[in-house]
Short mmCIF file of C-alpha atoms and ligand atoms in Angstrom, two decimals:
data_model
loop_
_atom_site.label_atom_id
_atom_site.label_comp_id
_atom_site.label_asym_id
_atom_site.label_seq_id
_atom_site.Cartn_x
_atom_site.Cartn_y
_atom_site.Cartn_z
CA MET A 1 30.68 -19.24 26.84
CA GLN A 2 33.31 -16.46 26.23
CA THR A 3 36.85 -17.78 26.57
CA ILE A 4 39.41 -15.88 28.72
CA THR A 5 42.65 -14.72 27.23
CA LEU A 6 45.93 -15.28 28.74
CA TYR A 7 46.53 -11.74 29.73
CA GLU A 8 42.96 -11.48 31.40
CA LYS A 9 43.90 -14.67 33.44
CA ILE A 10 46.95 -12.95 34.72
CA ALA A 11 45.08 -9.79 35.32
CA GLU A 12 42.42 -11.99 37.32
CA GLN A 13 45.46 -13.51 39.36
CA ILE A 14 46.47 -10.14 40.51
CA ILE A 15 42.85 -9.03 41.28
CA TYR A 16 42.53 -12.22 43.35
CA GLN A 17 45.69 -11.37 45.06
CA ILE A 18 44.56 -7.93 45.98
CA GLU A 19 41.14 -9.19 47.15
CA GLN A 20 42.74 -11.84 49.48
CA GLY A 21 45.08 -9.12 50.93
CA ILE A 22 48.24 -10.68 49.64
CA LEU A 23 48.87 -7.45 47.69
CA LYS A 24 48.00 -4.39 49.71
CA PRO A 25 46.88 -0.96 48.52
CA GLY A 26 49.97 1.30 47.95
CA GLU A 27 52.19 -2.08 47.26
CA ARG A 28 54.60 -2.23 44.27
CA ILE A 29 53.81 -5.26 42.10
CA LEU A 30 56.32 -7.35 40.03
CA SER A 31 57.90 -5.30 37.25
CA ILE A 32 57.01 -6.14 33.72
CA ARG A 33 60.28 -8.12 33.14
CA GLN A 34 59.81 -10.06 36.68
CA ALA A 35 56.15 -10.91 35.89
CA SER A 36 57.04 -12.06 32.31
CA LEU A 37 59.63 -14.50 33.80
CA LYS A 38 57.31 -15.58 36.55
CA HIS A 39 54.32 -16.47 34.31
CA LYS A 40 56.48 -17.64 31.45
CA VAL A 41 54.72 -15.24 29.01
CA SER A 42 55.93 -12.47 26.76
CA ILE A 43 56.59 -8.88 27.85
CA SER A 44 53.76 -7.82 25.70
CA THR A 45 51.26 -10.34 27.39
CA ILE A 46 52.17 -8.67 30.72
CA LEU A 47 51.83 -5.15 29.25
CA HIS A 48 48.26 -6.03 28.29
CA ALA A 49 47.41 -7.35 31.58
CA TYR A 50 48.70 -4.37 33.44
CA LEU A 51 47.11 -1.99 30.98
CA LEU A 52 43.74 -3.70 31.64
CA LEU A 53 44.30 -3.31 35.38
CA GLU A 54 45.33 0.19 34.88
CA ASN A 55 42.07 1.16 32.86
CA LYS A 56 40.01 -0.64 35.57
CA GLY A 57 41.51 1.78 38.19
CA ILE A 58 43.09 -1.21 40.15
CA ILE A 59 46.76 -0.58 39.68
CA GLU A 60 48.86 2.70 38.55
CA SER A 61 52.05 3.26 37.12
CA ARG A 62 54.46 5.56 38.66
CA PRO A 63 57.14 7.13 36.36
CA GLN A 64 60.65 5.71 36.96
CA SER A 65 59.26 3.62 39.76
CA GLY A 66 56.74 0.75 38.31
CA TYR A 67 53.31 -0.44 38.98
CA TYR A 68 51.40 -0.16 42.30
CA VAL A 69 48.14 -1.23 43.76
CA ARG A 70 46.01 1.90 43.88
CA LEU A 71 45.15 3.28 47.25
CA GLN A 72 41.65 2.29 48.43
CA ILE A 73 39.45 4.97 49.57
CA ASN A 74 37.79 3.08 52.22
CA ALA A 75 39.51 5.06 54.85
CA LEU A 76 39.12 8.46 53.15
CA LEU A 77 35.38 9.12 52.97
CA ALA A 78 32.94 9.05 56.13
CA GLU A 79 29.78 6.68 55.89
CA PRO A 80 26.47 8.48 56.17
CA THR A 81 25.12 8.50 59.74
CA LEU A 82 22.04 6.65 61.03
CA SER A 83 18.88 7.98 59.55
CA SER A 84 16.41 9.90 61.67
CA PRO A 85 12.83 9.98 60.08
CA ARG A 86 9.99 11.56 62.08
CA ALA A 87 8.12 9.05 64.21
CA ILE A 88 4.80 9.54 62.77
CA SER A 89 3.04 7.27 60.24
CA THR A 90 2.49 8.66 56.94
CA GLU A 91 0.33 8.43 53.91
CA VAL A 92 2.43 7.70 50.81
CA ASP A 93 2.51 9.54 47.44
CA VAL A 94 5.74 8.96 45.69
CA SER A 95 4.66 6.99 42.53
CA GLN A 96 4.82 9.79 40.19
CA LEU A 97 8.29 10.78 40.80
CA VAL A 98 9.44 7.25 40.90
CA PHE A 99 7.69 6.52 37.40
CA GLU A 100 9.72 9.60 36.05
CA VAL A 101 12.93 8.24 37.32
CA LEU A 102 12.26 4.83 35.89
CA ASN A 103 11.20 6.27 32.62
CA ALA A 104 14.50 8.21 32.40
CA ILE A 105 16.59 4.98 32.40
CA LYS A 106 14.94 3.83 29.23
CA ARG A 107 16.37 6.93 27.20
CA PRO A 108 18.69 5.69 24.43
CA GLY A 109 22.28 6.16 25.29
CA ILE A 110 21.69 7.07 29.05
CA ILE A 111 24.19 5.93 31.62
CA PRO A 112 21.80 4.32 34.07
CA LEU A 113 23.25 5.07 37.36
CA GLY A 114 19.70 5.43 38.82
CA SER A 115 18.66 2.13 37.48
CA PRO A 116 17.54 -0.81 39.93
CA PHE A 117 18.61 -3.36 37.31
CA PRO A 118 22.12 -4.77 36.93
CA GLY A 119 23.68 -4.62 33.41
CA PRO A 120 21.74 -7.02 31.18
CA GLU A 121 24.99 -8.03 29.48
CA LEU A 122 26.22 -9.92 32.44
CA PHE A 123 23.49 -12.76 32.48
CA PRO A 124 23.57 -16.21 30.52
CA HIS A 125 20.76 -15.21 28.01
CA GLN A 126 22.09 -17.72 25.41
CA GLN A 127 21.94 -20.61 27.70
CA LEU A 128 18.43 -19.71 29.03
CA ASN A 129 17.25 -19.12 25.31
CA LYS A 130 18.60 -22.48 24.41
CA TYR A 131 16.38 -24.01 27.13
CA ILE A 132 13.38 -21.79 26.22
CA TYR A 133 13.66 -23.16 22.54
CA SER A 134 14.20 -26.82 23.31
CA ILE A 135 11.45 -26.75 26.13
CA GLY A 136 8.92 -24.74 23.85
CA ARG A 137 9.47 -27.29 21.05
CA HIS A 138 7.92 -30.16 23.32
CA LEU A 139 5.61 -28.18 25.56
CA ALA A 140 2.36 -30.05 26.17
CA PRO A 141 -0.90 -27.72 25.93
CA TRP A 142 -2.16 -28.51 29.36
CA HIS A 143 1.01 -27.03 30.89
CA ALA A 144 -0.61 -23.75 31.39
CA VAL A 145 -3.12 -25.41 33.72
CA GLY A 146 -0.38 -27.37 35.47
CA ASP A 147 1.45 -24.29 36.53
CA LEU A 148 -1.44 -22.55 38.03
CA PRO A 149 -0.62 -21.29 41.55
CA PRO A 150 1.53 -22.07 43.43
CA GLY A 151 3.61 -22.42 40.19
CA ASN A 152 5.78 -24.77 38.22
CA GLN A 153 6.49 -27.80 40.39
CA GLU A 154 10.16 -28.42 39.13
CA LEU A 155 10.97 -24.64 39.60
CA ARG A 156 9.67 -24.80 43.28
CA ARG A 157 11.69 -28.03 43.76
CA GLN A 158 14.88 -26.40 42.42
CA ILE A 159 14.35 -23.44 44.64
CA ALA A 160 13.78 -25.49 47.66
CA ARG A 161 17.04 -27.19 46.92
CA ARG A 162 18.90 -23.99 47.04
CA TYR A 163 17.42 -23.17 50.26
CA LEU A 164 18.38 -26.68 51.49
CA GLN A 165 22.04 -25.95 50.71
CA LYS A 166 21.94 -22.85 52.92
CA GLY A 167 20.44 -25.07 55.83
CA TYR A 168 16.85 -24.18 55.47
CA ILE A 169 14.67 -27.14 55.05
CA LEU A 170 11.53 -26.42 53.19
CA SER A 171 9.20 -28.30 50.82
CA PRO A 172 8.38 -27.07 47.25
CA ALA A 173 4.70 -26.85 48.54
CA ASP A 174 5.92 -23.97 50.75
CA ILE A 175 6.75 -21.83 47.86
CA VAL A 176 4.50 -19.71 45.64
CA ILE A 177 5.92 -18.57 42.14
CA THR A 178 5.09 -14.81 41.52
CA ALA A 179 5.82 -12.28 38.80
CA GLY A 180 9.22 -11.12 40.26
CA ALA A 181 9.77 -10.00 43.97
CA THR A 182 7.62 -7.02 43.03
CA GLU A 183 4.43 -9.11 43.06
CA ALA A 184 5.56 -11.45 45.90
CA LEU A 185 6.01 -8.31 48.12
CA ASN A 186 2.65 -6.83 47.14
CA LEU A 187 0.72 -10.10 47.50
CA CYS A 188 2.29 -10.82 51.02
CA LEU A 189 1.65 -7.24 52.19
CA GLN A 190 -2.18 -7.55 51.01
CA ALA A 191 -2.27 -10.94 52.69
CA VAL A 192 -1.46 -9.50 56.04
CA THR A 193 -3.23 -5.90 56.00
CA LYS A 194 -6.30 -4.13 55.37
CA PRO A 195 -6.64 -0.49 54.09
CA GLY A 196 -5.84 2.06 56.83
CA ASP A 197 -3.31 -0.11 58.63
CA THR A 198 0.11 0.96 59.71
CA ILE A 199 3.22 -0.90 58.30
CA ILE A 200 6.76 -0.55 59.60
CA ILE A 201 9.31 0.10 56.96
CA GLU A 202 13.11 0.97 56.88
CA SER A 203 14.37 4.39 56.25
CA PRO A 204 15.53 4.86 53.58
CA VAL A 205 13.42 2.20 51.89
CA PHE A 206 13.27 0.73 48.56
CA TYR A 207 10.55 2.69 46.56
CA ALA A 208 8.58 -0.38 45.37
CA VAL A 209 7.49 -0.95 49.06
CA LEU A 210 6.24 2.76 49.04
CA HIS A 211 4.33 1.87 45.85
CA ALA A 212 2.70 -1.26 47.51
CA ILE A 213 1.73 0.81 50.60
CA GLU A 214 0.33 3.59 48.46
CA ARG A 215 -1.64 1.24 46.25
CA LEU A 216 -3.18 -0.78 49.24
CA GLY A 217 -4.24 2.55 51.04
CA LEU A 218 -1.91 1.69 54.01
CA LYS A 219 0.31 4.07 56.17
CA ALA A 220 4.10 3.87 56.51
CA LEU A 221 6.16 4.31 59.70
CA GLU A 222 9.67 4.92 58.97
CA ILE A 223 12.32 3.38 61.36
CA PRO A 224 16.03 4.60 61.47
CA THR A 225 18.19 2.22 59.67
CA HIS A 226 21.90 2.04 59.96
CA PRO A 227 24.16 1.88 56.92
CA ARG A 228 26.04 -1.29 58.15
CA GLN A 229 23.66 -3.14 60.66
CA GLY A 230 20.32 -2.47 59.24
CA ILE A 231 17.03 -1.39 61.21
CA ASP A 232 17.54 0.14 64.59
CA LEU A 233 15.87 -2.51 66.83
CA SER A 234 15.42 -0.25 69.91
CA ALA A 235 13.54 2.24 67.72
CA LEU A 236 11.57 -0.86 66.27
CA ALA A 237 10.85 -2.06 69.81
CA ASN A 238 9.41 1.26 70.91
CA ALA A 239 7.18 1.74 67.79
CA LEU A 240 5.92 -1.86 68.39
CA LYS A 241 5.11 -1.00 71.98
CA ASN A 242 3.45 2.25 71.27
CA GLN A 243 1.40 1.77 68.03
CA GLN A 244 -0.95 -0.74 66.50
CA ILE A 245 1.45 -2.24 63.73
CA ALA A 246 -0.11 -4.50 61.10
CA ALA A 247 3.12 -5.79 59.42
CA CYS A 248 6.77 -4.84 59.04
CA ILE A 249 8.78 -4.98 55.68
CA ILE A 250 12.66 -5.38 56.09
CA MET A 251 15.60 -6.31 53.91
CA PRO A 252 18.22 -8.00 56.23
CA ASN A 253 20.54 -8.68 53.64
CA PHE A 254 22.09 -5.87 51.56
CA GLN A 255 19.28 -3.37 52.08
CA ASN A 256 18.31 -1.32 48.94
CA PRO A 257 19.49 1.70 49.04
CA LEU A 258 21.91 1.22 52.08
CA GLY A 259 23.49 -1.97 51.32
CA SER A 260 23.43 -2.82 55.07
CA LEU A 261 23.73 -6.24 56.26
CA MET A 262 22.02 -7.13 59.74
CA PRO A 263 24.53 -9.15 61.88
CA GLU A 264 23.10 -12.68 62.63
CA GLU A 265 22.23 -11.78 66.32
CA ASN A 266 20.21 -8.91 65.13
CA LYS A 267 18.32 -11.03 62.73
CA ARG A 268 17.56 -13.48 65.74
CA ALA A 269 16.54 -10.42 67.88
CA LEU A 270 14.33 -8.99 65.30
CA ILE A 271 12.34 -12.37 64.73
CA LYS A 272 12.00 -12.91 68.48
CA LEU A 273 10.59 -9.21 68.92
CA LEU A 274 8.16 -9.44 65.97
CA ALA A 275 7.10 -12.94 67.32
CA CYS A 276 6.45 -11.38 70.81
CA HIS A 277 3.93 -8.94 69.21
CA GLU A 278 2.64 -11.46 66.83
CA VAL A 279 3.56 -9.05 63.80
CA PRO A 280 4.24 -10.56 60.33
CA LEU A 281 7.58 -9.72 58.88
CA ILE A 282 7.76 -9.48 55.03
CA GLU A 283 11.48 -10.14 54.25
CA ASP A 284 12.78 -9.02 51.04
CA ASP A 285 15.92 -10.91 50.21
CA VAL A 286 16.63 -10.21 46.45
CA TYR A 287 20.19 -9.53 47.00
CA GLN A 288 21.14 -12.37 49.20
CA GLU A 289 23.05 -14.32 46.65
CA LEU A 290 25.16 -11.25 45.75
CA TYR A 291 27.52 -11.19 48.82
CA PHE A 292 31.11 -10.15 48.68
CA GLY A 293 32.42 -11.99 51.75
CA ASP A 294 33.46 -15.65 52.06
CA THR A 295 29.97 -16.95 53.05
CA ALA A 296 26.47 -16.21 52.24
CA PRO A 297 24.31 -14.42 54.81
CA VAL A 298 21.38 -16.30 55.90
CA PRO A 299 17.63 -15.21 55.45
CA ALA A 300 16.05 -14.02 58.64
CA LYS A 301 13.20 -16.62 57.64
CA ILE A 302 15.69 -19.46 58.89
CA TYR A 303 14.99 -18.20 62.49
CA ASP A 304 11.14 -18.16 62.28
CA SER A 305 9.47 -20.86 64.20
CA LYS A 306 6.03 -19.43 64.15
CA GLY A 307 5.39 -19.08 60.37
CA LEU A 308 5.21 -15.36 60.67
CA VAL A 309 7.89 -14.43 58.17
CA LEU A 310 6.80 -14.20 54.46
CA HIS A 311 9.98 -14.39 52.68
CA CYS A 312 10.30 -12.88 49.17
CA SER A 313 12.80 -13.12 46.45
CA SER A 314 13.39 -13.36 42.84
CA PHE A 315 15.96 -14.10 40.00
CA SER A 316 15.75 -10.68 38.66
CA LYS A 317 18.94 -9.55 40.14
CA THR A 318 20.99 -12.77 39.71
CA LEU A 319 19.95 -14.49 36.55
CA ALA A 320 17.19 -13.35 34.36
CA PRO A 321 16.14 -9.68 34.89
CA GLY A 322 13.62 -9.98 31.96
CA TYR A 323 11.85 -13.24 32.84
CA ARG A 324 9.99 -11.67 35.85
CA ILE A 325 10.23 -14.89 37.93
CA GLY A 326 10.15 -14.54 41.67
CA TRP A 327 8.74 -16.23 44.70
CA ALA A 328 7.28 -15.97 48.15
CA ILE A 329 7.55 -18.43 51.11
CA PRO A 330 4.56 -17.10 53.08
CA GLY A 331 4.71 -19.44 56.13
CA ARG A 332 1.23 -19.51 57.71
CA PHE A 333 -0.12 -17.16 55.09
CA GLN A 334 0.46 -19.63 52.39
CA ASN A 335 -3.27 -20.33 51.42
CA ARG A 336 -4.12 -16.60 51.33
CA VAL A 337 -1.06 -15.64 49.21
CA GLU A 338 -1.90 -18.43 46.77
CA GLN A 339 -5.46 -17.29 46.49
CA LEU A 340 -4.26 -13.66 45.96
CA LYS A 341 -1.90 -14.70 43.25
CA LEU A 342 -4.75 -16.59 41.49
CA MET A 343 -7.16 -13.39 41.90
CA HIS A 344 -4.36 -10.97 40.89
CA THR A 345 -2.76 -12.42 37.67
CA LEU A 346 -4.00 -16.02 37.69
CA ALA A 347 -0.65 -17.59 36.68
CA LEU A 348 2.68 -16.98 35.01
CA PRO A 349 3.78 -18.16 31.60
CA PRO A 350 5.28 -21.75 31.94
CA LEU A 351 8.13 -21.39 29.61
CA PRO A 352 10.51 -18.90 31.74
CA GLN A 353 9.63 -20.91 34.75
CA MET A 354 10.56 -24.20 32.92
CA ALA A 355 13.86 -22.63 31.56
CA ILE A 356 14.89 -21.33 34.79
CA ALA A 357 14.26 -24.68 36.40
CA GLU A 358 16.41 -26.35 33.74
CA TYR A 359 19.26 -24.06 34.17
CA LEU A 360 19.32 -24.57 38.02
CA ALA A 361 19.19 -28.33 37.55
CA HIS A 362 22.40 -28.09 35.21
CA GLY A 363 24.55 -26.67 37.92
CA ALA A 364 25.72 -23.61 36.24
CA TYR A 365 24.16 -21.14 38.42
CA ASP A 366 26.78 -21.01 41.10
CA ARG A 367 29.48 -20.52 38.76
CA HIS A 368 27.81 -17.61 37.26
CA LEU A 369 26.97 -16.12 40.75
CA ARG A 370 30.73 -16.36 41.71
CA LYS A 371 31.64 -14.20 38.57
CA LEU A 372 28.95 -11.82 39.31
CA ARG A 373 29.98 -11.45 42.93
CA ARG A 374 33.58 -10.75 42.12
CA LEU A 375 32.71 -8.43 39.37
CA PHE A 376 30.27 -6.45 41.54
CA ALA A 377 32.76 -6.04 44.30
CA LEU A 378 35.48 -4.89 42.06
CA GLN A 379 33.09 -2.25 40.41
CA MET A 380 32.03 -1.03 43.79
CA GLN A 381 35.61 -0.24 44.48
CA GLN A 382 36.11 1.32 41.20
CA MET A 383 33.03 3.67 41.70
CA LEU A 384 34.00 4.45 45.36
CA GLN A 385 37.40 5.38 44.15
CA THR A 386 36.19 7.68 41.20
CA ILE A 387 33.70 9.42 43.67
CA ALA A 388 36.33 9.96 46.16
CA GLU A 389 38.35 11.53 43.56
CA SER A 390 35.72 13.77 41.86
CA PHE A 391 32.86 14.48 44.42
CA PRO A 392 32.78 17.77 46.48
CA LEU A 393 34.28 17.68 50.13
CA GLY A 394 31.86 16.39 52.79
CA THR A 395 30.46 13.66 50.51
CA LYS A 396 29.78 10.59 52.56
CA LEU A 397 29.34 6.99 51.13
CA THR A 398 28.05 3.55 52.31
CA ARG A 399 30.54 0.50 51.80
CA PRO A 400 28.08 -2.35 50.80
CA GLU A 401 29.09 -5.85 51.54
CA GLY A 402 26.83 -7.17 48.72
CA GLY A 403 24.43 -6.04 45.93
CA TYR A 404 25.00 -3.45 43.54
CA VAL A 405 24.04 -0.01 44.76
CA LEU A 406 25.72 2.90 46.52
CA TRP A 407 23.93 5.33 48.89
CA VAL A 408 25.85 8.84 48.65
CA GLU A 409 25.29 11.59 51.17
CA LEU A 410 26.09 15.17 49.35
CA PRO A 411 26.75 18.10 51.18
CA ALA A 412 23.48 19.68 52.55
CA GLN A 413 23.25 22.31 49.90
CA VAL A 414 23.19 20.00 47.06
CA LYS A 415 19.49 19.08 46.32
CA ALA A 416 19.15 15.71 44.87
CA LEU A 417 16.18 16.36 42.67
CA LYS A 418 18.07 19.62 41.06
CA LEU A 419 21.14 17.19 40.55
CA TYR A 420 18.89 14.67 38.98
CA GLN A 421 17.58 17.17 36.45
CA LEU A 422 20.94 18.45 35.68
CA ALA A 423 22.51 14.98 35.35
CA LEU A 424 19.63 14.11 32.84
CA GLN A 425 20.63 16.98 30.58
CA HIS A 426 24.18 15.06 30.45
CA ASN A 427 22.61 11.93 29.71
CA ILE A 428 23.12 10.42 33.24
CA SER A 429 20.32 9.00 35.19
CA ILE A 430 20.45 8.78 39.08
CA ALA A 431 18.04 7.92 41.80
CA PRO A 432 17.32 10.93 44.04
CA GLY A 433 16.97 10.41 47.77
CA PRO A 434 13.36 11.57 48.19
CA ILE A 435 11.93 8.51 46.43
CA PHE A 436 13.33 6.38 49.21
CA SER A 437 11.25 7.74 51.87
CA ALA A 438 7.36 8.12 52.71
CA GLN A 439 8.25 11.58 54.13
CA GLN A 440 10.34 12.64 51.01
CA ASN A 441 13.50 12.88 53.31
CA TYR A 442 17.04 12.48 51.94
CA GLN A 443 16.80 15.58 49.97
CA ASN A 444 20.59 15.60 49.63
CA PHE A 445 21.18 11.88 48.89
CA ILE A 446 21.37 9.76 45.71
CA ARG A 447 21.56 6.13 45.05
CA LEU A 448 24.10 5.13 42.20
CA ASN A 449 24.26 1.60 40.48
CA TYR A 450 27.50 -0.08 39.87
CA GLY A 451 25.87 -3.27 38.57
CA HIS A 452 26.85 -2.38 35.04
CA THR A 453 30.12 -3.18 33.19
CA TRP A 454 32.44 -0.38 34.20
CA THR A 455 33.72 1.34 31.26
CA ALA A 456 35.33 4.79 30.62
CA ASP A 457 31.90 6.27 29.94
CA TYR A 458 30.72 5.23 33.68
CA ALA A 459 33.91 6.80 35.09
CA GLN A 460 33.36 9.91 33.03
CA ALA A 461 29.67 10.13 34.03
CA ILE A 462 30.80 9.86 37.88
CA LYS A 463 33.16 12.77 37.20
CA THR A 464 30.51 14.90 35.66
CA LEU A 465 28.04 14.14 38.48
CA GLY A 466 30.83 15.40 41.04
CA ARG A 467 31.39 18.45 38.96
CA LEU A 468 27.45 19.15 38.84
CA ALA A 469 27.16 18.53 42.62
CA ALA A 470 29.96 21.07 43.24
CA ARG A 471 28.21 23.58 41.10
CA LEU A 472 25.20 23.17 43.14
CA ILE A 473 27.07 24.38 46.47
C1 LIG P 501 15.04 -4.37 47.15
C2 LIG P 501 14.21 -4.91 46.01
N1 LIG P 501 13.20 -5.63 46.31
C3 LIG P 501 12.43 -5.96 45.16
C4 LIG P 501 12.80 -5.71 44.10
C5 LIG P 501 11.85 -6.28 42.75
O1 LIG P 501 12.41 -7.21 42.09
P1 LIG P 501 11.75 -7.86 40.87
O2 LIG P 501 12.40 -7.28 39.66
O3 LIG P 501 12.13 -9.27 40.97
O4 LIG P 501 10.34 -7.67 40.85
C6 LIG P 501 13.92 -4.94 43.53
C7 LIG P 501 14.19 -4.37 42.29
O5 LIG P 501 14.97 -3.42 42.06
C8 LIG P 501 14.59 -4.41 44.68
O6 LIG P 501 15.75 -3.66 44.55
#
């Protein structure tokens, strides 16, 4: 475990005061001498703390005047408006483009603003490796058989315990362990559809959903989705009334790419509406633990009394991106999903499942999550601020309350695919808007990832992007 120095501790206290609104944007903070007296530390320790905060863009020094909390840009840039996809179901063909975008983030030295992954440096690899090693030494040979679907019993028990903490009572037997949320989504979708069916999706939507739809020969019907409140329920109600819909895939908590969080009453209304039409909901909840507010949002699954919600999540965004461990809670489709898992990839390797179960049992997960949430909230502010300072006039931004992606609307003349090509020439990857739509909408949108440790290189990459975007106008 990394130890925190005295000046970092003081910097953290100041960040906390800003987060709590005790120190407001634009307000002067203690002078170096006052702070040194207050904290009973040397002037140079305070200087170090202030320098750290300055480098992170949290405070600024004004000549002859002192140090100030930097102005937040929240009020300065507008939010993108509600999306308006055409109300027709479409066949999907985006996989080639997504493949290229994902390949680009593997380039050595690239700044991965287009990546769907958080920074690998932020996770407790050493701790998990220790468990892998100690469990591996005593692993009985029949374990591979014991962990056949629905998966490792202890891991399912630990996952069930976490839901219990959130007020959702379920048994380990309700959970199927999968290869990440990607497999969970694919299996759930397959469990409730047949080729040719129409599926309701959000617009914009996470591209892996489009992949699954493409792979299974389904059609997508995109529904407008609000950057703060999530899917438009009246448009959804209309679609359900007028068309034959086989299922619906939605992210109520911190939607990717919008970051939207459905209010609780909307989640309840969504579940009621779908139950009325007997349409299954596949709920993708991979970012639920990464909230910036005081309390965790609840999964929509909590309101499901008919077993119609197939809830999917994973540890990829919060604990172990490389382990590929996710799960589904498929409700009344449990048997079908278990069977499909068996037919699809049979089972998962036992070691990663057991190491995660052990990590959860030791109780360090919540502390790790608290750190991650604070870091992402701060880095979001830093990215927003840098974009506000360097992108062309007319740029619009989301203000996610969780997760680690930003959705950016550029002036209409800026074509995201062109910007993507130009950015690659500067060793910067971005995720262009058209990969988030079955209709290839969002031609002037990009998604940016603020989940990697914010350094001068990231700030510079954002400034370069702003310059390239301005060039395209
Ligand atoms: C919204 C969303 N759902 C699902 C996934 C897939 O998660 P996993 O890596 O666990 O397969 C991702 C990963 O980027 C995601 O952003």
